[in-house]
XYZ file of C-alpha atoms in Angstrom:
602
model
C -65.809 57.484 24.606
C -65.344 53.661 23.391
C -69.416 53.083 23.724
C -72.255 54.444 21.899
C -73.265 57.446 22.984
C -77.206 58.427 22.533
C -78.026 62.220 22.854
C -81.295 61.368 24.334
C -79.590 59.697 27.435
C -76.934 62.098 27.790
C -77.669 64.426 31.193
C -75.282 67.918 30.396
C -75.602 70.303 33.453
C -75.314 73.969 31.566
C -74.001 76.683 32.378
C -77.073 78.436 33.932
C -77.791 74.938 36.490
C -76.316 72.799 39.469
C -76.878 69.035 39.552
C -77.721 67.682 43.271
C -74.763 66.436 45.353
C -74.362 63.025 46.218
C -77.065 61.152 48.367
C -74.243 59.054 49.380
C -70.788 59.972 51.323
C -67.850 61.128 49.019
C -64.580 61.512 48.940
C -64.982 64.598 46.860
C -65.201 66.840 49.869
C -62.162 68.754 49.404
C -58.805 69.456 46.911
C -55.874 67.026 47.264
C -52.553 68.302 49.264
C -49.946 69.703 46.808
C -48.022 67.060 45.481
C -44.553 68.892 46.165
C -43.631 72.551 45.939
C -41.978 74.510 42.961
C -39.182 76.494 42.906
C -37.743 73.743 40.812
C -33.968 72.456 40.713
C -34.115 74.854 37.783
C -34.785 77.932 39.717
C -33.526 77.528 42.489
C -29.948 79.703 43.024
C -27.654 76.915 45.154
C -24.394 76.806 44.485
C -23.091 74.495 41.806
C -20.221 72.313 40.470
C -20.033 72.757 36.901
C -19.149 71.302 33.590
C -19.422 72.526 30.238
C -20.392 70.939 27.186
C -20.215 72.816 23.466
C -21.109 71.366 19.713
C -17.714 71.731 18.782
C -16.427 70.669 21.861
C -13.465 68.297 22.852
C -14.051 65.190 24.976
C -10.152 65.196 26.077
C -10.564 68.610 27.165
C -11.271 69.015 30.640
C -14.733 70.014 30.397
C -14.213 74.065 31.637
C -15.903 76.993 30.349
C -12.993 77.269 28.016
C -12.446 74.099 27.379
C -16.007 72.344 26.965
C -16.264 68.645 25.991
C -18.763 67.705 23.106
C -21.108 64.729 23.865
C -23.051 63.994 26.750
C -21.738 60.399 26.676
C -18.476 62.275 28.406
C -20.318 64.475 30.715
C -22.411 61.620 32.080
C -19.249 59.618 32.569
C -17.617 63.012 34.548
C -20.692 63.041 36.279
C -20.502 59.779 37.943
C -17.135 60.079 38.709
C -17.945 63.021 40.891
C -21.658 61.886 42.282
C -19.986 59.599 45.132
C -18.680 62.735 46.440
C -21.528 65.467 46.078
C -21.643 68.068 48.647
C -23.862 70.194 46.310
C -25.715 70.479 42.704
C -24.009 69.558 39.333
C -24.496 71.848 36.743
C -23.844 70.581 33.023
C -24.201 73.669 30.808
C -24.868 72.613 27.247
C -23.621 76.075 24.792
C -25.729 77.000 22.186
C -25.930 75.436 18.696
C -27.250 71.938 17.239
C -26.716 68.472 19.115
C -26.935 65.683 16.686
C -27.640 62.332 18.524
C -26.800 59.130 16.704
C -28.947 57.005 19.474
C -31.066 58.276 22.280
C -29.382 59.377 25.362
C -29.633 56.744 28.414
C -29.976 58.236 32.061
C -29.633 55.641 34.516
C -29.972 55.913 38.489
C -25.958 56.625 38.164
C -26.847 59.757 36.794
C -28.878 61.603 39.229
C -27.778 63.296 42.157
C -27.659 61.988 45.823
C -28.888 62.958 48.826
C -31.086 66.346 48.374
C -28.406 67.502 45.519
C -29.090 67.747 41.873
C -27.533 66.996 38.542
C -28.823 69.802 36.206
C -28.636 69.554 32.704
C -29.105 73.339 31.506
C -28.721 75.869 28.369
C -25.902 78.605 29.475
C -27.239 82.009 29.719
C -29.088 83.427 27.017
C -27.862 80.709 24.527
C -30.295 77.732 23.032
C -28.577 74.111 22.555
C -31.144 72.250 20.128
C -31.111 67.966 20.946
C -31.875 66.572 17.447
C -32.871 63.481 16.779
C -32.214 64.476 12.636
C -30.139 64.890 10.037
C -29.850 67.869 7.619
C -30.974 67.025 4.334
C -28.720 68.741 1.022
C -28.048 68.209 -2.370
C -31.096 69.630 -3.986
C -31.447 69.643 -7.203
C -34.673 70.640 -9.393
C -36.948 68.034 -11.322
C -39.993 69.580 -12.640
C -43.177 70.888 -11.493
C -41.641 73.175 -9.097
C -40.230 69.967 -6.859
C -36.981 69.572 -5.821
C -35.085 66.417 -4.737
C -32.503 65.263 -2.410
C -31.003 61.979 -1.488
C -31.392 60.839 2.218
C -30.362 57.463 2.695
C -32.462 54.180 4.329
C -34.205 55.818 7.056
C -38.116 55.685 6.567
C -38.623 58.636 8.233
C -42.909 59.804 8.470
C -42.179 63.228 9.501
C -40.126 66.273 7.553
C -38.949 69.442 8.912
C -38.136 72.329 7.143
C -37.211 76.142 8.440
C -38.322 74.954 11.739
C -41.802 74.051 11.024
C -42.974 70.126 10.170
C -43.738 69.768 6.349
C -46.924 68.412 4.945
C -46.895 64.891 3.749
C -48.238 64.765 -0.019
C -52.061 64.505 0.198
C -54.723 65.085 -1.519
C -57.236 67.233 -0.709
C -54.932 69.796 0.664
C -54.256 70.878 3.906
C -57.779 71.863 5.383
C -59.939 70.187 3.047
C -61.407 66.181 2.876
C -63.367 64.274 1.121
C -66.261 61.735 2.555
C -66.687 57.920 2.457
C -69.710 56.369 1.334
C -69.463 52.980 3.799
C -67.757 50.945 5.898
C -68.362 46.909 4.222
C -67.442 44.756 7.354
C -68.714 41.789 4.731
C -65.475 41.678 3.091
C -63.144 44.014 4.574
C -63.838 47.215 2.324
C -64.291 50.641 2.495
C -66.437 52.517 -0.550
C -65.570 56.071 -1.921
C -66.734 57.959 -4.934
C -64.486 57.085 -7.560
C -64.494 60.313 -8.955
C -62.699 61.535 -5.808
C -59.656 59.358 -6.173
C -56.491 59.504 -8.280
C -55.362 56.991 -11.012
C -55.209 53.550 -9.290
C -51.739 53.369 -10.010
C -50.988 56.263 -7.980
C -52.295 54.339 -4.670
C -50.186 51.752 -4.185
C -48.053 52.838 -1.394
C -50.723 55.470 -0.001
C -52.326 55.884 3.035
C -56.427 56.454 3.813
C -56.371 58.281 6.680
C -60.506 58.450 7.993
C -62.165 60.742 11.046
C -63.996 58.712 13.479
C -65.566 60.363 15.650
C -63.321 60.713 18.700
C -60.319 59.070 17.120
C -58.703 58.137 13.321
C -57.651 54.996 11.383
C -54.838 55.544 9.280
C -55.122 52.617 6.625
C -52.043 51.646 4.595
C -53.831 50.800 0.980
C -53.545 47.300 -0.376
C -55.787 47.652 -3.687
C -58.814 49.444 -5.193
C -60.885 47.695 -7.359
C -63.686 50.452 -9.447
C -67.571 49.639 -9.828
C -68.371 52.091 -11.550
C -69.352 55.341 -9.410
C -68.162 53.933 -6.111
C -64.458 52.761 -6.390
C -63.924 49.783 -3.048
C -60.752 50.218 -1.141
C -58.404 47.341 0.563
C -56.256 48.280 3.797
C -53.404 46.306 4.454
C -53.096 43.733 6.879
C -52.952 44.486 10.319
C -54.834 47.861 10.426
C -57.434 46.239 8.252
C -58.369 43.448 10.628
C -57.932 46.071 13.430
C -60.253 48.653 12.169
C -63.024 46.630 11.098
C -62.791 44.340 14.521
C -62.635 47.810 16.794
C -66.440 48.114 17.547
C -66.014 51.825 18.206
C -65.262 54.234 17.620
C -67.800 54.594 15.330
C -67.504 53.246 11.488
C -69.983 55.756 9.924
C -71.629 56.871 6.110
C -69.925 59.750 5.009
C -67.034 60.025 7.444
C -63.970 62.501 6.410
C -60.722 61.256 5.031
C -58.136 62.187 3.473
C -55.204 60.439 1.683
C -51.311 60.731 1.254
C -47.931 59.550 0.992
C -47.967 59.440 -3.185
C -45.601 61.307 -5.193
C -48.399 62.867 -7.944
C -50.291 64.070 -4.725
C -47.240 66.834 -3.842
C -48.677 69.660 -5.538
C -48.760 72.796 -2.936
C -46.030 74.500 -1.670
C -45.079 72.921 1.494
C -45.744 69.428 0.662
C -42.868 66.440 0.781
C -42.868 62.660 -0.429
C -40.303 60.187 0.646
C -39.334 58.018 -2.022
C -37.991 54.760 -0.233
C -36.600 53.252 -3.206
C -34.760 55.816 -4.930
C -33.700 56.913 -1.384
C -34.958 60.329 -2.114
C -36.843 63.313 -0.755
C -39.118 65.377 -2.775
C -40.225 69.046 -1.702
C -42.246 71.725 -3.016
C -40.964 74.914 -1.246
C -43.403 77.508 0.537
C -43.916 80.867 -0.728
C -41.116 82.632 0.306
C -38.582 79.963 0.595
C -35.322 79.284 -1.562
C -33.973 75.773 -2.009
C -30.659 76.801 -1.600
C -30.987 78.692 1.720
C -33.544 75.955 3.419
C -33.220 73.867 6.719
C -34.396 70.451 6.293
C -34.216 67.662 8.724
C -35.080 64.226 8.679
C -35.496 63.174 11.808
C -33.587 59.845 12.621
C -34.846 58.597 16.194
C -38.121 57.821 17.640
C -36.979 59.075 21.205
C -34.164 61.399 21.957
C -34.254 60.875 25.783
C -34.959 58.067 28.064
C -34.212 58.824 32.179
C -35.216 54.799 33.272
C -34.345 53.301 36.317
C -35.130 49.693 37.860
C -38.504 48.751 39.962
C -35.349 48.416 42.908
C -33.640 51.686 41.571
C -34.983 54.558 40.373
C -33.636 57.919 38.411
C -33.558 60.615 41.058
C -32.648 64.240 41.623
C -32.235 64.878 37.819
C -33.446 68.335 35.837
C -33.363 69.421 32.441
C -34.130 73.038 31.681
C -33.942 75.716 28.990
C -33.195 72.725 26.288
C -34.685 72.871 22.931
C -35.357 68.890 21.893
C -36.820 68.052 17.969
C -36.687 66.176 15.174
C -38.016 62.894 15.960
C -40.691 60.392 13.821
C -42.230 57.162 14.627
C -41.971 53.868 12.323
C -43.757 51.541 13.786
C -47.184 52.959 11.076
C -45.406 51.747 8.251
C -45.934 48.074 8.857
C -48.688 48.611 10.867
C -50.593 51.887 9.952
C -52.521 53.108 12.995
C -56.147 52.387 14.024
C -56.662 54.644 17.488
C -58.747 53.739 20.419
C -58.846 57.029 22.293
C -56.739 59.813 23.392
C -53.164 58.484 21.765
C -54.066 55.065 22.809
C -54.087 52.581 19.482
C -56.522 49.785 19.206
C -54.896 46.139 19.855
C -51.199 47.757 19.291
C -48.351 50.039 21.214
C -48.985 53.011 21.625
C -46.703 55.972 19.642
C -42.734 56.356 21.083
C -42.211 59.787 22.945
C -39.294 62.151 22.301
C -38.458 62.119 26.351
C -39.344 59.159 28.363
C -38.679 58.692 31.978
C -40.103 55.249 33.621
C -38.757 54.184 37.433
C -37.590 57.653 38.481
C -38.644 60.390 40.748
C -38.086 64.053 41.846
C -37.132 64.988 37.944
C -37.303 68.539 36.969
C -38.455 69.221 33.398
C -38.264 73.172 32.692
C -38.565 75.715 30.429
C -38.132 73.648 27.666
C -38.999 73.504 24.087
C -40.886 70.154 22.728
C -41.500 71.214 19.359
C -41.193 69.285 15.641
C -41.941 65.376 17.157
C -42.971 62.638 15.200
C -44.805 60.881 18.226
C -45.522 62.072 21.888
C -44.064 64.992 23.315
C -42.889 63.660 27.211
C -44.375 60.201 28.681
C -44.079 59.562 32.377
C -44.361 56.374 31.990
C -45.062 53.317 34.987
C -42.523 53.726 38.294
C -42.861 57.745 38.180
C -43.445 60.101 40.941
C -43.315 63.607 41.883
C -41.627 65.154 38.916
C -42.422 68.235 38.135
C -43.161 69.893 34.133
C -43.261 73.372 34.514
C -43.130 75.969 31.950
C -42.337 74.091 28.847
C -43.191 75.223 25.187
C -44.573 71.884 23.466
C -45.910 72.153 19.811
C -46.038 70.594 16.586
C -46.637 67.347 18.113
C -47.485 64.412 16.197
C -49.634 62.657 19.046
C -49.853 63.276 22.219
C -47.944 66.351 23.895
C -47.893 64.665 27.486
C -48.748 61.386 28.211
C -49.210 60.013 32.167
C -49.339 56.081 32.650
C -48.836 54.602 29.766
C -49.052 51.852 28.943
C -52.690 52.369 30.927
C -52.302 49.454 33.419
C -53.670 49.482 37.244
C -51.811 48.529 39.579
C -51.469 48.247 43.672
C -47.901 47.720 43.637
C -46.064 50.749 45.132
C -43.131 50.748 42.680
C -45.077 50.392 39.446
C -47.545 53.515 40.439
C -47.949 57.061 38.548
C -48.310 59.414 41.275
C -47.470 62.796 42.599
C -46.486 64.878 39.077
C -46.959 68.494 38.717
C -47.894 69.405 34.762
C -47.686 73.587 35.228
C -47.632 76.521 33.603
C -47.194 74.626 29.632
C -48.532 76.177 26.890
C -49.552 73.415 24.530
C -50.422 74.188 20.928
C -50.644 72.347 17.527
C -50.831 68.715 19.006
C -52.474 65.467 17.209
C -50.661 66.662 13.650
C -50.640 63.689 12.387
C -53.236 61.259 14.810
C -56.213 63.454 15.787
C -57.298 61.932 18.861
C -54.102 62.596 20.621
C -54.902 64.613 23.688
C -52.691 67.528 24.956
C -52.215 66.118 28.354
C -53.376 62.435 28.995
C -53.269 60.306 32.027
C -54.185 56.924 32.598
C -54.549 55.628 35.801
C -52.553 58.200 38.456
C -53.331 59.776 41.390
C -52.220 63.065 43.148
C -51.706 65.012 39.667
C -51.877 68.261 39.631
C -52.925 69.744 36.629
C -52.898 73.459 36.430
C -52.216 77.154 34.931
C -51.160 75.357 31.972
C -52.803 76.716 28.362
C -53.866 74.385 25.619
C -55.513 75.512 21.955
C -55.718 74.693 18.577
C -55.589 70.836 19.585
C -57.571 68.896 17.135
C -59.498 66.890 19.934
C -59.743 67.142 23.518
C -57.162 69.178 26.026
C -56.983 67.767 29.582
C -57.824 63.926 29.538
C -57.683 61.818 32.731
C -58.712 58.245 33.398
C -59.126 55.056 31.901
C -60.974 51.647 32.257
C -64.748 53.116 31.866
C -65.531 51.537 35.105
C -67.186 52.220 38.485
C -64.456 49.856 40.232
C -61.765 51.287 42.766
C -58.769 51.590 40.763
C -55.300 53.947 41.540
C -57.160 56.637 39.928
C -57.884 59.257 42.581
C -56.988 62.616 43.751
C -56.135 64.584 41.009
C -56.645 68.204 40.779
C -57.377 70.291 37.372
C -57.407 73.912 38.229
C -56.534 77.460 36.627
C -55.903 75.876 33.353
C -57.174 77.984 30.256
C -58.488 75.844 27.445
C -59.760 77.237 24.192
C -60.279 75.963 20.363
C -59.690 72.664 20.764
C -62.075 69.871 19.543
C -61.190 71.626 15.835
C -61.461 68.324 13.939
C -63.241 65.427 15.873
C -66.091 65.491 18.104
C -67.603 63.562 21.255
C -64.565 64.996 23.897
C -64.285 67.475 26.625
C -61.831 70.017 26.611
C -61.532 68.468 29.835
C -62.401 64.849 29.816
C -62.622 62.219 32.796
C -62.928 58.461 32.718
C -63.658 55.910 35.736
C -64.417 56.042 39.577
C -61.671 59.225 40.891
C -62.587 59.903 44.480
C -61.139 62.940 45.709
C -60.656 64.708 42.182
C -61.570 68.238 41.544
C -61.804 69.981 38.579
C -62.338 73.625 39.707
C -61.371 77.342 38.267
C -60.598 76.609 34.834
C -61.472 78.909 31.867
C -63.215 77.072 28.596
C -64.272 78.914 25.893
C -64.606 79.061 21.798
C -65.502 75.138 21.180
C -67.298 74.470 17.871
C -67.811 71.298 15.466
C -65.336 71.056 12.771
C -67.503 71.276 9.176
C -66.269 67.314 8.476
C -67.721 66.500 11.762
C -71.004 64.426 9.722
C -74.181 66.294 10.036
C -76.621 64.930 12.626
C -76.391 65.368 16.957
C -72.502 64.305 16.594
C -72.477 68.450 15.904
C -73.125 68.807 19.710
C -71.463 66.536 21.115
C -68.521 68.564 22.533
C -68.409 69.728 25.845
C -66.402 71.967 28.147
C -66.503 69.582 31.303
C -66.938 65.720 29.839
C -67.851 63.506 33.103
C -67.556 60.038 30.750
C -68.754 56.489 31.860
C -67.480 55.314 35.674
C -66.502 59.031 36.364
C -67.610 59.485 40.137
C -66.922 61.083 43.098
C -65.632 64.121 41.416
C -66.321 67.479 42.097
C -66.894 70.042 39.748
C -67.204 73.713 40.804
C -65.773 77.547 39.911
C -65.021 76.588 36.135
C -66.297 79.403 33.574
C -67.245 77.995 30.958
C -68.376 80.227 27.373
C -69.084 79.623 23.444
C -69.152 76.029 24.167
C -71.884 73.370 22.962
C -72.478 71.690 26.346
C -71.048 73.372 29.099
C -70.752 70.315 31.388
C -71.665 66.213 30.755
C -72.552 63.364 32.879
C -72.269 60.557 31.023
C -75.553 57.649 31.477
C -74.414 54.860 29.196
C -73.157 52.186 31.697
C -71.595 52.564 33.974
C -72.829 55.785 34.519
C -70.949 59.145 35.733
C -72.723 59.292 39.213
C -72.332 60.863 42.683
C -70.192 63.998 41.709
C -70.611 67.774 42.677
C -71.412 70.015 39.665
C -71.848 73.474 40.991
C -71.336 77.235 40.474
C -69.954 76.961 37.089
C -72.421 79.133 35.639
C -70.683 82.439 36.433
C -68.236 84.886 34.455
C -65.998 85.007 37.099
C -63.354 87.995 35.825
C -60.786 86.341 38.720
C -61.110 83.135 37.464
C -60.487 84.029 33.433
C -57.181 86.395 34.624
C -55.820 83.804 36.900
C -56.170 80.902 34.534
C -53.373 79.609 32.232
C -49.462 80.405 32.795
C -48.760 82.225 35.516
C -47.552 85.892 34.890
C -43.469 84.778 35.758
C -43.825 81.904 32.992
C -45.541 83.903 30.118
C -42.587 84.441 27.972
C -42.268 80.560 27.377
C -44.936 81.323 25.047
C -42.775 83.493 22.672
C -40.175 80.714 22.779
């Protein structure tokens, strides 16, 4: 996306045809060598050192299974004092129950392993250690209207969690309903609505318009309204409003879907919060079924829980994390700022959202059979300096933006140490992604090479699954080599429209995008009427994409089955073929692999 797209010009290859190959030599010719085998650090049976951590642990004690310590600020410092003298893994077995961090926890190339050993950061058998980034709200007391308050001190947190699930900022209309714009005024800066669809002006002041377009959303802090008659003209705040109205596309179009929240006369369904930032309050209507006095709220404290960086001389190696349960993070940077998106969790002319976990400058990291669930921002970013680590079998859901981001920020590069290459993303299942900014993706990369993408599954994602590239150009770039295979991708697209439940960007020689299972992709009923409707596609081959090759996907109940983009530059010179079958192999061996399955009842 990011240029006008005319249906007349668009060339989709259905399911029933096969575009030529290339007149000219590629590169697409055959799959790229695996990046680096599983089993994982995490599976694998080598004997261990150990050390055992507990909630209600003791950091004088001497870190036994009877005698755990309590913060992982002691077991890093245990683990360094042992690392010089590794002669085989380090095990750190977190016991079940809550982890409260105060700050996020700082891996540094001191705490990896050495040589080919491993430290492992682990739940102990059959019990579930939760990393929180929150703190438990109580005090409730009742105030009308079915509401309830609480105090909750400075923090102005954008996300709530309660009984495990995120809450629903006060909005209005409710969840699954909008209302429409009339027009976009780039003359002075305003956006038009029918008054009759907005509250008392009053009500406004500290609200937030948050619009659908297209492939991506603005979310537009409000500065004023001013009524003429019928049509009532609304005033963003400053950035987002110079940022929106300067951002050519996506598109700014007549009758576009919005919503709007964050106003305390707008919490009026069960499940619906408002933060009150002067009072230093939380309001909260509970859902059916719920009792104020028995609840679990958190507000979530931290924008990132973990970071595993090392230096462009150093990096983080031989480090895993597995059978962890992180949560409870939010992102702040929207409430000075609001949030005007380019395309696939990348903002327009600002940084991009935090991520729970980020690793930058390390390599050979094991991420496993984790839960990423109740985020305020992205999921996991492997962000610039990162190679060969390997995200298997991870639960990720109820993600604000993004569930797992590649190469961001999105810059290309030729030097060595600053290059995204080499990561396995395996065997996730990826659900209820893009809460709160639509055109997240469930698994984006920017400009990598050697990714292998596969047997993950990814649904109910409010805009496209699998997206990989960036620039929209025909120009060499690091992008190249990346495989997309046996992943099983199904209602997504549910809110915005022009994506691919797989999606490609720029020149990728040597990619392949091959025995993947698509099916049950429709336009959302706030998608605008008019070709928009169609515009979603199983296979999305955007501008620049070349040089990839196609072949083996089935591909069912889906608008256009496969796209070649022709706005300029243009996709060109890939292999599109035998994608019209029903292959019954290809549909059972997609998505998580048999041994993995039970992460999905995590």
């Amino acid at each position: 996306m990011g240029k006008p797209i005319l249906l007349g010009l668009m060339l989709a290859s259905f399911a029933g045809c096969s575009l030529p190959l290339p007149t000219e030599p590629s590169t697409a010719t055959a799959a790229p060598k695996l990046a680096h085998p599983l089993p994982t650090a995490c599976q694998r049976n080598a004997p261990t050192d150990q050390i055992f951590m507990a909630p209600d642990g003791d950091d004088q004690a001497p870190g036994t299974q009877a005698q755990p310590i309590r913060t992982f600020q002691q077991a890093q410092k245990m683990v360094r004092d042992r690392r010089s003298a590794m002669s085989q893994n380090l095990t750190v077995y977190l016991r079940g129950g809550t982890y409260q961090l105060e700050q996020p926890l700082q891996f540094t190339p001191a705490d990896g392993g050495r040589d080919r050993f491993h430290v492992i950061y682990r739940a102990f058998a059959q019990e579930r250690p939760v990393i929180s980034g929150g703190l438990p709200v109580k005090g409730w007391r009742a105030v009308g209207r079915g509401l309830y308050r609480a105090p909750v001190g400075k923090t102005v947190f954008r996300q709530f969690y309660v009984n495990g699930q995120p809450a629903t900022r006060a909005r209005t209309p409710n969840v699954g309903q909008y209302l429409r714009l009339k027009k976009w005024h780039p003359e002075d800066q305003s956006i038009h609505v029918k008054t009759d669809d907005l509250p008392p002006p009053n009500v406004l002041s500290n609200a937030e318009m948050v619009i659908q377009r297209a492939w991506n959303q603005s979310r537009l802090r409000i500065a004023s309204t001013q009524s003429q008659g019928q049509e009532t003209k609304i005033i963003a705040q400053a950035p987002e409003r110079d940022r929106a109205f300067k951002q050519e596309f996506p598109y700014k179009d007549d009758n576009q879907a919005y919503h709007l929240e964050n106003a305390l006369p707008l919490l009026d369904a069960p499940g619906e919060w408002f933060l009150d930032t002067q009072q230093q309050a939380v309001f909260y209507k509970p859902r059916l079924g719920e009792s104020i006095k028995t609840i679990s709220a958190i507000a979530p404290q931290l924008e990132t829980l973990i970071k595993v960086e090392g230096t462009t001389e150093v990096s983080v190696q031989n480090l895993a994390f597995c059978h962890l349960d992180f949560q409870h993070t939010t992102w702040f940077e929207p409430n000075q700022q609001g949030y005007v998106g380019t395309q696939a969790g990348i903002p327009f002319d600002s940084k991009p959202a935090t991520s729970a976990i980020v690793m930058r400058y390390a390599r050979q990291i094991d991420f496993e059979n984790n839960v990423l669930q109740n985020l305020g921002g992205m999921g996991l970013l492997l962000a610039n300096g990162t190679q060969k680590i390997t995200v298997n079998a991870n639960l990720i859901k109820n993600i604000a933006d993004n569930g797992i981001s590649i190469g961001i920020p999105v810059v290309d590069t030729n030097a060595p140490r600053e290059r995204v290459s080499g990561h396995i993303i395996a065997n996730n299942y990826i659900t209820q992604i893009g809460l709160d900014y639509f055109g997240a993706a469930g698994i984006f990369a920017g400009y990598a090479s050697g990714l292998r993408i596969e047997h993950n599954e990814l649904t109910q994602l409010p805009y496209s699954a699998i997206s990989v590239g960036w620039g929209w150009t025909d120009k060499d770039t690091s992008l190249k080599n990346n495989l997309i295979r046996y992943n099983h991708i199904h209602r997504v697209s549910q809110l915005l429209f022009d994506s691919g439940a797989i999606y490609t960007l720029s020149k990728q020689p040597g990619t392949v995008i091959s025995h993947n299972y698509i099916h049950d992709m429709g336009a959302s009923e706030w998608v605008p009427d008019g070709p928009g409707k169609q515009w979603l596609s199983g296979v999305y081959l955007d501008q620049g994409s070349s040089f990839i090759r196609v072949e083996h996907n089935v591909i069912r109940n889906v608008p256009l089955p496969i796209t070649e983009q022709s706005v300029k530059p243009p996709a060109k010179h890939n292999q599109i073929r035998h994608n019209q079958g029903d292959s019954v192999m290809v549909k059972s061996r997609s998505g998580i692999q048999w041994r993995y399955r039970r992460i999905k009842r995590k």
